């Protein structure tokens, strides 16, 4: 199979959740020379817009060019439409094909390695490997052809799993740092081996170590930043752990590009950035219940089941510690059962879907929810107005400033058709470098205790893209672009038409 000489190879390197500010800074300071060279030869921009309202689903939007209004993926735990059931969701559950699926039957060969929330596409010439070394990987990797997975295991050993460790101490972090640095090297070696001696029209390889490292070592980065600003502190081997991981990834990108065609169009893409933040898990539920939106069942103070009695009698700190020993599936099942049973749906107008940082509020709408009581139209709009007003009145007592940064009304941004799967309101809290135990509403105080999932960072609403190559005529920094514009750009560079379901426009 020959490569069309009129379309140079396209190479896309993903650095999952690598912060754009840190990437640009460390490229300028010499720690990421490969990225710096690409930026000098071409162009770069932040990605922004509604698709980045939350981190989950951003790779689906970026890879497919299909907007959230259609694919509906916004969190790993979502409300199952037409029920009050919570279900766990991954990219494999979403009906949004990645852009390379349109290359079937187009005389093009692909190499796709570890694109998050992707899955192998049948009848596509080339190689595809998914979930081999991704962020919080599932139990099983997959490949196309299936024999590729056997070859990878034979040469490189088992699936390379590394998970974030919450509430970790420095010894845990040191061990995880060494594991991540080792996996960066092995992942680079794997990519070079898979691509050696083969010619591909499209090569996509995503490194996930930037995602895990930026979360895990954010506290050391922030401490180093504080010292830079004059605060007293001591350095250790993890002070520059995030920077060192980024630099190691940059070196692997250099080694990979040295092996690939010189005339290729090259993109480096990051899905989203990172910032100070702590969970708001229980604040939004307290908001919905104390302000009268979400009703508790009558007699809820006297649970009937033994497990409910035991949970009610056990201190929160004990429940958090014990839950860490349960499999995730069991924890999610318990949460879903509690979610269903702890609300009187016939008296509830709006409710919170359990989440960690971004909060999701759903209206109990008649005709959409099983026991909906809010009428569509004027009553629905009035309720959204009241919810928004109450949320915007929340104050952080520690600073005296608003606790909620932005309330997004879904139908205004994503359209009416999105309301079957997306929440009615996205609630973005003001990021902060401490855990908010309380916020104040004019009528009451809302409180929370540390949840099981507890860490000091969350994702921003910006990603990053840099590009250079024979067909990349733009130079320097560009205005912000939508992640939805990347898929049509990639198809154009491959000489392929843009299908109607891809709604963005090429950045070129």
Short mmCIF file of C-alpha atoms in Angstrom, two decimals:
data_model
loop_
_atom_site.label_atom_id
_atom_site.label_comp_id
_atom_site.label_asym_id
_atom_site.label_seq_id
_atom_site.Cartn_x
_atom_site.Cartn_y
_atom_site.Cartn_z
CA UNK A 1 0.00 0.00 0.00
CA UNK A 2 1.56 3.29 -1.04
CA UNK A 3 1.36 6.67 0.62
CA UNK A 4 -0.11 9.51 -1.41
CA UNK A 5 2.83 11.79 -2.18
CA UNK A 6 0.51 14.79 -2.21
CA UNK A 7 -0.36 14.38 1.48
CA UNK A 8 2.66 14.34 3.78
CA UNK A 9 2.39 12.03 6.79
CA UNK A 10 0.54 13.45 9.78
CA UNK A 11 2.03 12.94 13.25
CA UNK A 12 0.04 13.81 16.37
CA UNK A 13 1.71 13.54 19.78
CA UNK A 14 -0.57 13.89 22.78
CA UNK A 15 0.63 14.92 26.24
CA UNK A 16 -2.46 14.17 28.28
CA UNK A 17 -3.45 17.05 30.64
CA UNK A 18 -0.07 18.74 30.31
CA UNK A 19 -0.70 22.28 31.53
CA UNK A 20 -0.39 24.84 28.68
CA UNK A 21 1.18 27.54 30.87
CA UNK A 22 3.81 25.13 32.16
CA UNK A 23 4.51 23.78 28.69
CA UNK A 24 5.05 27.26 27.23
CA UNK A 25 7.11 28.35 30.21
CA UNK A 26 9.37 25.32 30.23
CA UNK A 27 9.75 25.41 26.46
CA UNK A 28 10.97 29.02 26.79
CA UNK A 29 13.31 28.11 29.67
CA UNK A 30 14.93 25.23 27.76
CA UNK A 31 13.44 22.27 29.61
CA UNK A 32 11.30 21.24 26.62
CA UNK A 33 13.55 21.98 23.61
CA UNK A 34 11.61 19.74 21.21
CA UNK A 35 8.41 21.63 21.86
CA UNK A 36 10.28 24.94 21.65
CA UNK A 37 11.67 23.99 18.23
CA UNK A 38 8.20 23.05 16.98
CA UNK A 39 6.79 26.38 18.18
CA UNK A 40 9.61 28.33 16.50
CA UNK A 41 9.01 26.59 13.18
CA UNK A 42 5.22 26.78 13.27
CA UNK A 43 2.33 28.02 15.39
CA UNK A 44 0.67 27.36 18.69
CA UNK A 45 -2.53 28.22 20.56
CA UNK A 46 -4.61 27.45 23.57
CA UNK A 47 -7.74 25.40 23.10
CA UNK A 48 -10.82 26.89 24.73
CA UNK A 49 -14.58 27.11 24.55
CA UNK A 50 -17.63 25.15 25.74
CA UNK A 51 -16.14 21.75 24.96
CA UNK A 52 -13.63 22.34 27.76
CA UNK A 53 -16.30 23.03 30.37
CA UNK A 54 -15.20 19.79 32.06
CA UNK A 55 -12.29 17.42 31.64
CA UNK A 56 -14.19 14.18 31.11
CA UNK A 57 -15.14 13.77 27.48
CA UNK A 58 -12.62 16.28 26.12
CA UNK A 59 -10.65 13.57 24.32
CA UNK A 60 -13.89 12.35 22.73
CA UNK A 61 -14.66 15.85 21.44
CA UNK A 62 -11.07 16.39 20.31
CA UNK A 63 -10.69 13.03 18.56
CA UNK A 64 -14.13 12.86 16.96
CA UNK A 65 -14.96 16.49 16.24
CA UNK A 66 -18.43 15.67 17.61
CA UNK A 67 -19.66 18.22 20.20
CA UNK A 68 -20.81 17.42 23.73
CA UNK A 69 -24.33 18.38 22.71
CA UNK A 70 -24.37 15.14 20.71
CA UNK A 71 -22.05 12.72 22.48
CA UNK A 72 -23.19 13.78 25.98
CA UNK A 73 -20.08 12.54 27.82
CA UNK A 74 -19.30 14.91 30.71
CA UNK A 75 -18.30 12.77 33.71
CA UNK A 76 -17.33 9.20 34.47
CA UNK A 77 -20.51 8.92 36.60
CA UNK A 78 -23.67 10.07 34.82
CA UNK A 79 -27.42 9.83 35.23
CA UNK A 80 -28.86 7.12 33.05
CA UNK A 81 -31.52 8.84 30.88
CA UNK A 82 -35.09 8.09 31.92
CA UNK A 83 -34.06 6.80 35.37
CA UNK A 84 -32.65 7.89 38.72
CA UNK A 85 -29.81 5.38 38.26
CA UNK A 86 -26.16 6.36 38.16
CA UNK A 87 -23.97 4.60 35.63
CA UNK A 88 -20.24 4.62 34.98
CA UNK A 89 -19.32 5.87 31.51
CA UNK A 90 -16.17 5.61 29.38
CA UNK A 91 -15.35 6.66 25.86
CA UNK A 92 -16.21 3.16 24.64
CA UNK A 93 -19.84 3.80 25.66
CA UNK A 94 -20.10 6.96 23.55
CA UNK A 95 -21.41 7.03 20.00
CA UNK A 96 -18.78 9.36 18.53
CA UNK A 97 -16.25 7.80 16.17
CA UNK A 98 -12.71 9.22 16.09
CA UNK A 99 -11.70 11.04 12.93
CA UNK A 100 -9.37 8.24 11.82
CA UNK A 101 -12.36 5.91 11.48
CA UNK A 102 -13.20 7.82 8.26
CA UNK A 103 -9.96 6.51 6.72
CA UNK A 104 -11.41 3.03 6.27
CA UNK A 105 -11.28 2.13 2.62
CA UNK A 106 -9.27 5.28 1.81
CA UNK A 107 -5.91 3.64 1.06
CA UNK A 108 -4.33 5.03 4.23
CA UNK A 109 -2.45 3.30 7.03
CA UNK A 110 -2.65 4.40 10.65
CA UNK A 111 -0.72 3.85 13.87
CA UNK A 112 -2.78 4.80 16.95
CA UNK A 113 -1.34 4.31 20.44
CA UNK A 114 -3.15 5.04 23.72
CA UNK A 115 -5.54 7.79 22.71
CA UNK A 116 -7.71 8.28 25.84
CA UNK A 117 -11.35 7.25 25.58
CA UNK A 118 -10.71 5.59 22.22
CA UNK A 119 -11.12 2.00 21.08
CA UNK A 120 -9.81 -0.01 18.13
CA UNK A 121 -11.60 0.47 14.80
CA UNK A 122 -12.18 -2.63 12.71
CA UNK A 123 -11.03 -2.89 9.09
CA UNK A 124 -8.57 0.00 9.35
CA UNK A 125 -5.15 -0.81 7.87
CA UNK A 126 -2.28 -0.38 10.32
CA UNK A 127 -1.98 -0.85 14.08
CA UNK A 128 -4.06 0.35 17.02
CA UNK A 129 -3.25 -0.12 20.71
CA UNK A 130 -5.45 1.30 23.44
CA UNK A 131 -5.23 1.53 27.24
CA UNK A 132 -1.72 0.10 27.43
CA UNK A 133 -0.29 2.97 29.48
CA UNK A 134 -3.05 5.54 29.95
CA UNK A 135 -4.14 7.62 32.95
CA UNK A 136 -5.96 5.34 35.41
CA UNK A 137 -6.09 2.52 32.83
CA UNK A 138 -8.85 -0.12 32.86
CA UNK A 139 -8.03 -3.74 33.59
CA UNK A 140 -7.52 -4.73 29.97
CA UNK A 141 -5.75 -3.24 26.98
CA UNK A 142 -6.99 -3.92 23.46
CA UNK A 143 -5.52 -3.87 19.99
CA UNK A 144 -6.25 -4.19 16.31
CA UNK A 145 -5.14 -6.54 14.92
CA UNK A 146 -5.53 -8.72 18.02
CA UNK A 147 -2.11 -10.29 17.38
CA UNK A 148 -0.53 -6.90 18.13
CA UNK A 149 -1.45 -7.25 21.79
CA UNK A 150 0.32 -10.60 22.01
CA UNK A 151 3.41 -9.16 20.38
CA UNK A 152 3.47 -6.18 22.73
CA UNK A 153 3.11 -8.42 25.78
CA UNK A 154 5.85 -10.72 24.55
CA UNK A 155 8.33 -7.89 23.98
CA UNK A 156 7.39 -5.35 26.67
CA UNK A 157 5.69 -7.41 29.34
CA UNK A 158 2.29 -6.73 30.94
CA UNK A 159 0.10 -3.67 30.64
CA UNK A 160 1.83 -0.66 32.25
CA UNK A 161 -0.59 0.40 35.00
CA UNK A 162 0.10 3.36 37.27
CA UNK A 163 -2.60 5.00 39.35
CA UNK A 164 -2.71 8.21 41.34
CA UNK A 165 -2.30 7.70 45.07
CA UNK A 166 -4.54 9.97 47.13
CA UNK A 167 -3.52 11.23 50.58
CA UNK A 168 0.01 10.07 49.87
CA UNK A 169 3.18 10.77 51.84
CA UNK A 170 6.58 11.62 50.42
CA UNK A 171 7.76 7.99 50.32
CA UNK A 172 4.70 6.98 48.29
CA UNK A 173 5.32 9.94 45.98
CA UNK A 174 8.99 9.07 45.53
CA UNK A 175 8.07 5.54 44.52
CA UNK A 176 5.41 6.75 42.09
CA UNK A 177 7.82 9.33 40.62
CA UNK A 178 10.36 6.61 39.84
CA UNK A 179 7.61 4.46 38.30
CA UNK A 180 6.43 7.31 36.08
CA UNK A 181 9.93 8.20 34.91
CA UNK A 182 10.53 4.55 34.09
CA UNK A 183 7.26 4.30 32.20
CA UNK A 184 8.05 7.41 30.14
CA UNK A 185 11.16 5.62 28.87
CA UNK A 186 9.34 2.36 28.24
CA UNK A 187 6.44 4.08 26.49
CA UNK A 188 8.84 5.89 24.19
CA UNK A 189 10.62 2.63 23.46
CA UNK A 190 7.30 0.93 22.76
CA UNK A 191 6.20 3.64 20.32
CA UNK A 192 9.51 3.55 18.45
CA UNK A 193 9.36 -0.24 18.19
CA UNK A 194 5.80 -0.21 16.88
CA UNK A 195 6.64 2.40 14.25
CA UNK A 196 10.05 1.07 13.19
CA UNK A 197 10.30 0.03 9.57
CA UNK A 198 6.70 0.96 8.77
CA UNK A 199 5.21 3.84 6.84
CA UNK A 200 2.00 5.33 8.13
CA UNK A 201 -0.12 8.14 6.76
CA UNK A 202 -1.31 8.93 10.27
CA UNK A 203 0.57 8.39 13.52
CA UNK A 204 -1.01 9.24 16.87
CA UNK A 205 0.71 8.50 20.18
CA UNK A 206 -0.47 9.86 23.52
CA UNK A 207 1.63 9.91 26.68
CA UNK A 208 -0.38 9.88 29.91
CA UNK A 209 2.42 10.38 32.44
CA UNK A 210 1.91 14.16 32.29
CA UNK A 211 -1.66 13.69 33.57
CA UNK A 212 -0.78 11.48 36.52
CA UNK A 213 2.35 13.43 37.43
CA UNK A 214 0.75 16.87 37.36
CA UNK A 215 -1.94 15.72 39.78
CA UNK A 216 0.33 13.65 42.02
CA UNK A 217 3.15 16.18 42.35
CA UNK A 218 1.13 19.38 42.13
CA UNK A 219 1.73 20.07 45.83
CA UNK A 220 5.50 20.07 45.27
CA UNK A 221 5.20 22.32 42.22
CA UNK A 222 3.03 24.78 44.16
CA UNK A 223 5.50 24.72 47.06
CA UNK A 224 8.33 25.49 44.67
CA UNK A 225 6.29 28.33 43.15
CA UNK A 226 5.69 29.75 46.64
CA UNK A 227 9.41 29.66 47.38
CA UNK A 228 10.06 31.46 44.11
CA UNK A 229 7.69 34.17 45.33
CA UNK A 230 9.66 34.64 48.55
CA UNK A 231 8.04 32.16 50.92
CA UNK A 232 10.35 30.05 53.06
CA UNK A 233 10.62 26.33 52.36
CA UNK A 234 13.00 23.48 51.63
CA UNK A 235 13.53 21.62 48.37
CA UNK A 236 13.58 17.86 47.92
CA UNK A 237 13.87 15.47 44.99
CA UNK A 238 10.19 16.00 44.12
CA UNK A 239 10.31 19.80 44.06
CA UNK A 240 10.65 19.77 40.27
CA UNK A 241 8.98 16.41 39.67
CA UNK A 242 6.34 17.82 37.30
CA UNK A 243 8.98 19.70 35.29
CA UNK A 244 11.21 16.62 35.15
CA UNK A 245 8.37 14.46 33.83
CA UNK A 246 7.55 17.05 31.17
CA UNK A 247 11.22 17.25 30.18
CA UNK A 248 11.45 13.45 29.96
CA UNK A 249 8.36 13.39 27.74
CA UNK A 250 9.85 16.09 25.54
CA UNK A 251 12.93 13.92 25.05
CA UNK A 252 10.80 10.93 24.04
CA UNK A 253 8.97 13.12 21.52
CA UNK A 254 12.38 14.10 20.08
CA UNK A 255 13.49 10.46 19.76
CA UNK A 256 10.19 9.51 18.15
CA UNK A 257 10.25 12.36 15.62
CA UNK A 258 13.86 11.50 14.66
CA UNK A 259 12.59 8.09 13.55
CA UNK A 260 9.61 9.43 11.56
CA UNK A 261 9.57 11.15 8.12
CA UNK A 262 11.16 14.61 7.94
CA UNK A 263 8.41 15.95 5.68
CA UNK A 264 5.59 15.21 8.12
CA UNK A 265 3.06 17.67 9.47
CA UNK A 266 3.48 17.51 13.25
CA UNK A 267 1.09 18.40 16.07
CA UNK A 268 1.64 18.32 19.84
CA UNK A 269 -1.67 18.41 21.69
CA UNK A 270 -2.65 18.64 25.34
CA UNK A 271 -6.23 18.01 26.39
CA UNK A 272 -6.48 20.39 29.36
CA UNK A 273 -4.45 22.16 32.04
CA UNK A 274 -4.19 22.10 35.83
CA UNK A 275 -4.91 24.46 38.72
CA UNK A 276 -5.30 24.59 42.49
CA UNK A 277 -8.61 23.11 43.56
CA UNK A 278 -10.15 20.91 46.23
CA UNK A 279 -13.32 18.81 46.02
CA UNK A 280 -16.76 20.37 46.46
CA UNK A 281 -18.49 16.99 46.56
CA UNK A 282 -20.83 17.58 49.48
CA UNK A 283 -21.31 21.34 49.15
CA UNK A 284 -23.59 21.02 46.13
CA UNK A 285 -25.71 18.32 47.77
CA UNK A 286 -26.00 20.43 50.95
CA UNK A 287 -27.02 23.34 48.71
CA UNK A 288 -29.80 21.38 47.01
CA UNK A 289 -31.13 19.92 50.25
CA UNK A 290 -30.92 22.89 52.61
CA UNK A 291 -32.39 25.32 50.12
CA UNK A 292 -35.34 23.02 49.54
CA UNK A 293 -34.68 21.79 46.01
CA UNK A 294 -33.88 18.16 46.85
CA UNK A 295 -36.24 16.53 49.40
CA UNK A 296 -35.28 13.74 51.76
CA UNK A 297 -37.74 10.87 52.26
CA UNK A 298 -40.02 11.02 55.27
CA UNK A 299 -38.56 8.88 58.03
CA UNK A 300 -35.11 9.04 56.44
CA UNK A 301 -33.63 9.46 59.91
CA UNK A 302 -34.55 5.84 60.67
CA UNK A 303 -32.94 3.64 57.99
CA UNK A 304 -34.36 0.13 57.84
CA UNK A 305 -31.47 -1.86 56.40
CA UNK A 306 -28.60 -3.06 58.59
CA UNK A 307 -26.00 -1.63 56.21
CA UNK A 308 -27.69 1.80 56.40
CA UNK A 309 -27.80 1.64 60.20
CA UNK A 310 -24.12 0.74 60.27
CA UNK A 311 -23.17 3.56 57.90
CA UNK A 312 -25.22 6.09 59.87
CA UNK A 313 -23.54 5.05 63.15
CA UNK A 314 -20.02 5.12 61.73
CA UNK A 315 -18.03 8.40 61.79
CA UNK A 316 -17.39 9.93 58.35
CA UNK A 317 -13.62 9.58 58.74
CA UNK A 318 -14.00 5.83 59.36
CA UNK A 319 -16.27 5.41 56.34
CA UNK A 320 -13.72 7.19 54.14
CA UNK A 321 -10.88 4.97 55.34
CA UNK A 322 -12.85 1.73 55.05
CA UNK A 323 -14.23 2.54 51.61
CA UNK A 324 -10.69 2.70 50.22
CA UNK A 325 -10.46 -1.08 50.66
CA UNK A 326 -13.57 -1.78 48.58
CA UNK A 327 -13.34 -2.36 44.82
CA UNK A 328 -14.36 0.69 42.81
CA UNK A 329 -17.35 -1.14 41.37
CA UNK A 330 -18.64 -1.84 44.87
CA UNK A 331 -18.12 1.76 45.99
CA UNK A 332 -19.98 3.04 42.94
CA UNK A 333 -22.84 0.57 43.51
CA UNK A 334 -23.21 1.75 47.11
CA UNK A 335 -23.19 5.38 46.00
CA UNK A 336 -25.81 4.72 43.31
CA UNK A 337 -28.05 2.91 45.80
CA UNK A 338 -27.74 5.76 48.30
CA UNK A 339 -28.45 8.31 45.55
CA UNK A 340 -31.69 6.57 44.55
CA UNK A 341 -32.99 5.93 48.06
CA UNK A 342 -32.03 9.16 49.85
CA UNK A 343 -34.35 11.45 47.85
CA UNK A 344 -38.10 11.82 47.77
CA UNK A 345 -38.40 12.29 44.02
CA UNK A 346 -42.07 13.30 44.15
CA UNK A 347 -41.14 16.40 46.19
CA UNK A 348 -37.81 17.21 44.50
CA UNK A 349 -37.49 20.03 41.95
CA UNK A 350 -33.72 19.80 41.34
CA UNK A 351 -30.94 17.52 42.49
CA UNK A 352 -27.16 17.19 42.39
CA UNK A 353 -25.42 14.34 40.59
CA UNK A 354 -22.47 13.23 42.79
CA UNK A 355 -19.18 14.64 41.48
CA UNK A 356 -15.84 15.87 42.75
CA UNK A 357 -15.12 19.36 41.38
CA UNK A 358 -17.46 20.67 38.70
CA UNK A 359 -21.00 20.31 40.05
CA UNK A 360 -23.90 19.02 37.97
CA UNK A 361 -27.48 20.05 38.76
CA UNK A 362 -30.42 18.32 37.11
CA UNK A 363 -34.01 19.54 37.12
CA UNK A 364 -36.65 16.93 38.01
CA UNK A 365 -38.49 17.71 34.80
CA UNK A 366 -41.90 16.26 34.02
CA UNK A 367 -41.78 14.04 30.95
CA UNK A 368 -38.01 13.54 31.21
CA UNK A 369 -37.45 12.15 34.71
CA UNK A 370 -39.52 9.16 35.95
CA UNK A 371 -41.20 11.19 38.71
CA UNK A 372 -40.61 14.68 37.35
CA UNK A 373 -42.68 17.47 38.91
CA UNK A 374 -41.34 20.63 37.20
CA UNK A 375 -43.32 21.63 34.14
CA UNK A 376 -41.35 22.40 30.94
CA UNK A 377 -41.42 25.99 29.78
CA UNK A 378 -41.94 28.93 32.14
CA UNK A 379 -41.76 26.87 35.35
CA UNK A 380 -38.52 25.22 34.22
CA UNK A 381 -36.95 28.57 33.27
CA UNK A 382 -38.02 30.19 36.55
CA UNK A 383 -36.44 27.32 38.50
CA UNK A 384 -33.16 27.69 36.60
CA UNK A 385 -33.22 31.42 37.37
CA UNK A 386 -33.72 30.74 41.08
CA UNK A 387 -31.02 28.05 41.18
CA UNK A 388 -28.56 30.37 39.44
CA UNK A 389 -29.36 33.25 41.78
CA UNK A 390 -28.91 31.09 44.87
CA UNK A 391 -25.62 29.66 43.58
CA UNK A 392 -24.27 33.11 42.74
CA UNK A 393 -25.03 34.29 46.30
CA UNK A 394 -22.75 31.67 47.89
CA UNK A 395 -19.78 33.27 49.67
CA UNK A 396 -16.53 31.74 50.87
CA UNK A 397 -16.31 32.93 54.51
CA UNK A 398 -12.52 32.69 54.42
CA UNK A 399 -12.18 35.30 51.66
CA UNK A 400 -15.53 37.06 51.66
CA UNK A 401 -15.74 36.53 47.89
CA UNK A 402 -18.08 34.51 45.72
CA UNK A 403 -17.60 30.76 46.04
CA UNK A 404 -19.02 29.97 42.57
CA UNK A 405 -17.12 31.22 39.56
CA UNK A 406 -19.70 30.50 36.88
CA UNK A 407 -23.08 28.86 36.38
CA UNK A 408 -23.62 27.61 32.83
CA UNK A 409 -27.16 26.97 31.60
CA UNK A 410 -26.71 23.95 29.37
CA UNK A 411 -29.39 24.62 26.79
CA UNK A 412 -27.99 28.10 26.13
CA UNK A 413 -24.56 26.66 25.30
CA UNK A 414 -25.21 23.16 23.96
CA UNK A 415 -28.80 23.45 22.72
CA UNK A 416 -32.11 21.87 23.66
CA UNK A 417 -31.14 18.51 22.17
CA UNK A 418 -28.38 18.07 24.77
CA UNK A 419 -30.73 18.03 27.77
CA UNK A 420 -31.48 14.31 27.60
CA UNK A 421 -27.91 13.45 28.66
CA UNK A 422 -26.26 16.60 30.01
CA UNK A 423 -27.16 18.24 33.34
CA UNK A 424 -29.27 21.38 33.23
CA UNK A 425 -26.59 23.43 35.02
CA UNK A 426 -22.81 23.17 35.12
CA UNK A 427 -21.56 24.82 38.33
CA UNK A 428 -17.89 25.84 38.31
CA UNK A 429 -16.59 26.70 41.79
CA UNK A 430 -13.86 29.26 42.35
CA UNK A 431 -10.55 27.36 42.45
CA UNK A 432 -8.64 27.67 45.72
CA UNK A 433 -5.57 26.22 47.43
CA UNK A 434 -7.43 24.97 50.52
CA UNK A 435 -10.37 22.70 51.25
CA UNK A 436 -13.59 24.65 51.75
CA UNK A 437 -15.38 23.17 54.75
CA UNK A 438 -18.22 25.66 54.37
CA UNK A 439 -19.77 28.35 52.21
CA UNK A 440 -22.43 30.83 53.27
CA UNK A 441 -25.78 31.62 51.68
CA UNK A 442 -27.80 34.58 52.95
CA UNK A 443 -30.26 32.11 54.49
CA UNK A 444 -27.91 29.44 55.83
CA UNK A 445 -24.45 27.84 55.96
CA UNK A 446 -23.51 24.89 53.75
CA UNK A 447 -20.88 22.48 55.01
CA UNK A 448 -18.88 19.48 53.92
CA UNK A 449 -16.30 17.06 55.29
CA UNK A 450 -13.36 15.64 53.38
CA UNK A 451 -14.71 13.13 50.85
CA UNK A 452 -13.11 9.82 49.97
CA UNK A 453 -11.75 11.30 46.72
CA UNK A 454 -9.51 14.09 47.98
CA UNK A 455 -6.69 15.86 46.15
CA UNK A 456 -5.38 19.39 45.66
CA UNK A 457 -5.76 19.94 41.90
CA UNK A 458 -8.28 19.88 39.10
CA UNK A 459 -8.35 20.72 35.41
CA UNK A 460 -8.60 24.12 33.77
CA UNK A 461 -10.75 24.99 30.77
CA UNK A 462 -7.77 25.36 28.44
CA UNK A 463 -5.67 22.90 26.48
CA UNK A 464 -2.77 23.42 24.09
CA UNK A 465 -1.79 22.72 20.50
CA UNK A 466 1.41 23.40 18.57
CA UNK A 467 1.98 22.55 14.91
CA UNK A 468 4.70 22.71 12.27
CA UNK A 469 5.29 21.14 8.88
CA UNK A 470 5.16 21.70 5.13
CA UNK A 471 1.41 22.41 5.13
CA UNK A 472 1.40 24.52 8.31
CA UNK A 473 1.77 28.07 7.01
CA UNK A 474 0.68 29.88 10.16
CA UNK A 475 3.39 31.28 12.44
CA UNK A 476 3.53 32.30 16.06
CA UNK A 477 0.76 32.41 18.61
CA UNK A 478 -2.82 32.07 17.34
CA UNK A 479 -6.11 33.10 18.94
CA UNK A 480 -7.79 30.45 21.07
CA UNK A 481 -9.25 27.59 19.06
CA UNK A 482 -11.95 25.05 19.78
CA UNK A 483 -10.99 21.39 20.29
CA UNK A 484 -13.69 20.65 17.70
CA UNK A 485 -11.52 22.37 15.07
CA UNK A 486 -8.73 19.80 15.34
CA UNK A 487 -10.47 16.79 13.76
CA UNK A 488 -11.42 18.65 10.54
CA UNK A 489 -7.89 20.08 10.40
CA UNK A 490 -6.40 16.60 10.64
CA UNK A 491 -8.71 15.23 7.94
CA UNK A 492 -7.88 18.14 5.64
CA UNK A 493 -4.16 17.51 6.06
CA UNK A 494 -4.78 13.86 5.16
CA UNK A 495 -6.58 14.96 2.00
CA UNK A 496 -9.95 13.66 3.24
CA UNK A 497 -13.38 15.32 3.15
CA UNK A 498 -15.09 16.50 6.32
CA UNK A 499 -18.19 14.42 7.18
CA UNK A 500 -21.33 16.32 8.28
CA UNK A 501 -21.22 15.03 11.89
CA UNK A 502 -17.90 16.84 12.43
CA UNK A 503 -18.99 20.40 13.16
CA UNK A 504 -15.71 22.34 13.59
CA UNK A 505 -13.68 24.19 11.01
CA UNK A 506 -10.06 23.75 10.05
CA UNK A 507 -7.60 26.04 11.85
CA UNK A 508 -5.65 26.38 8.60
#
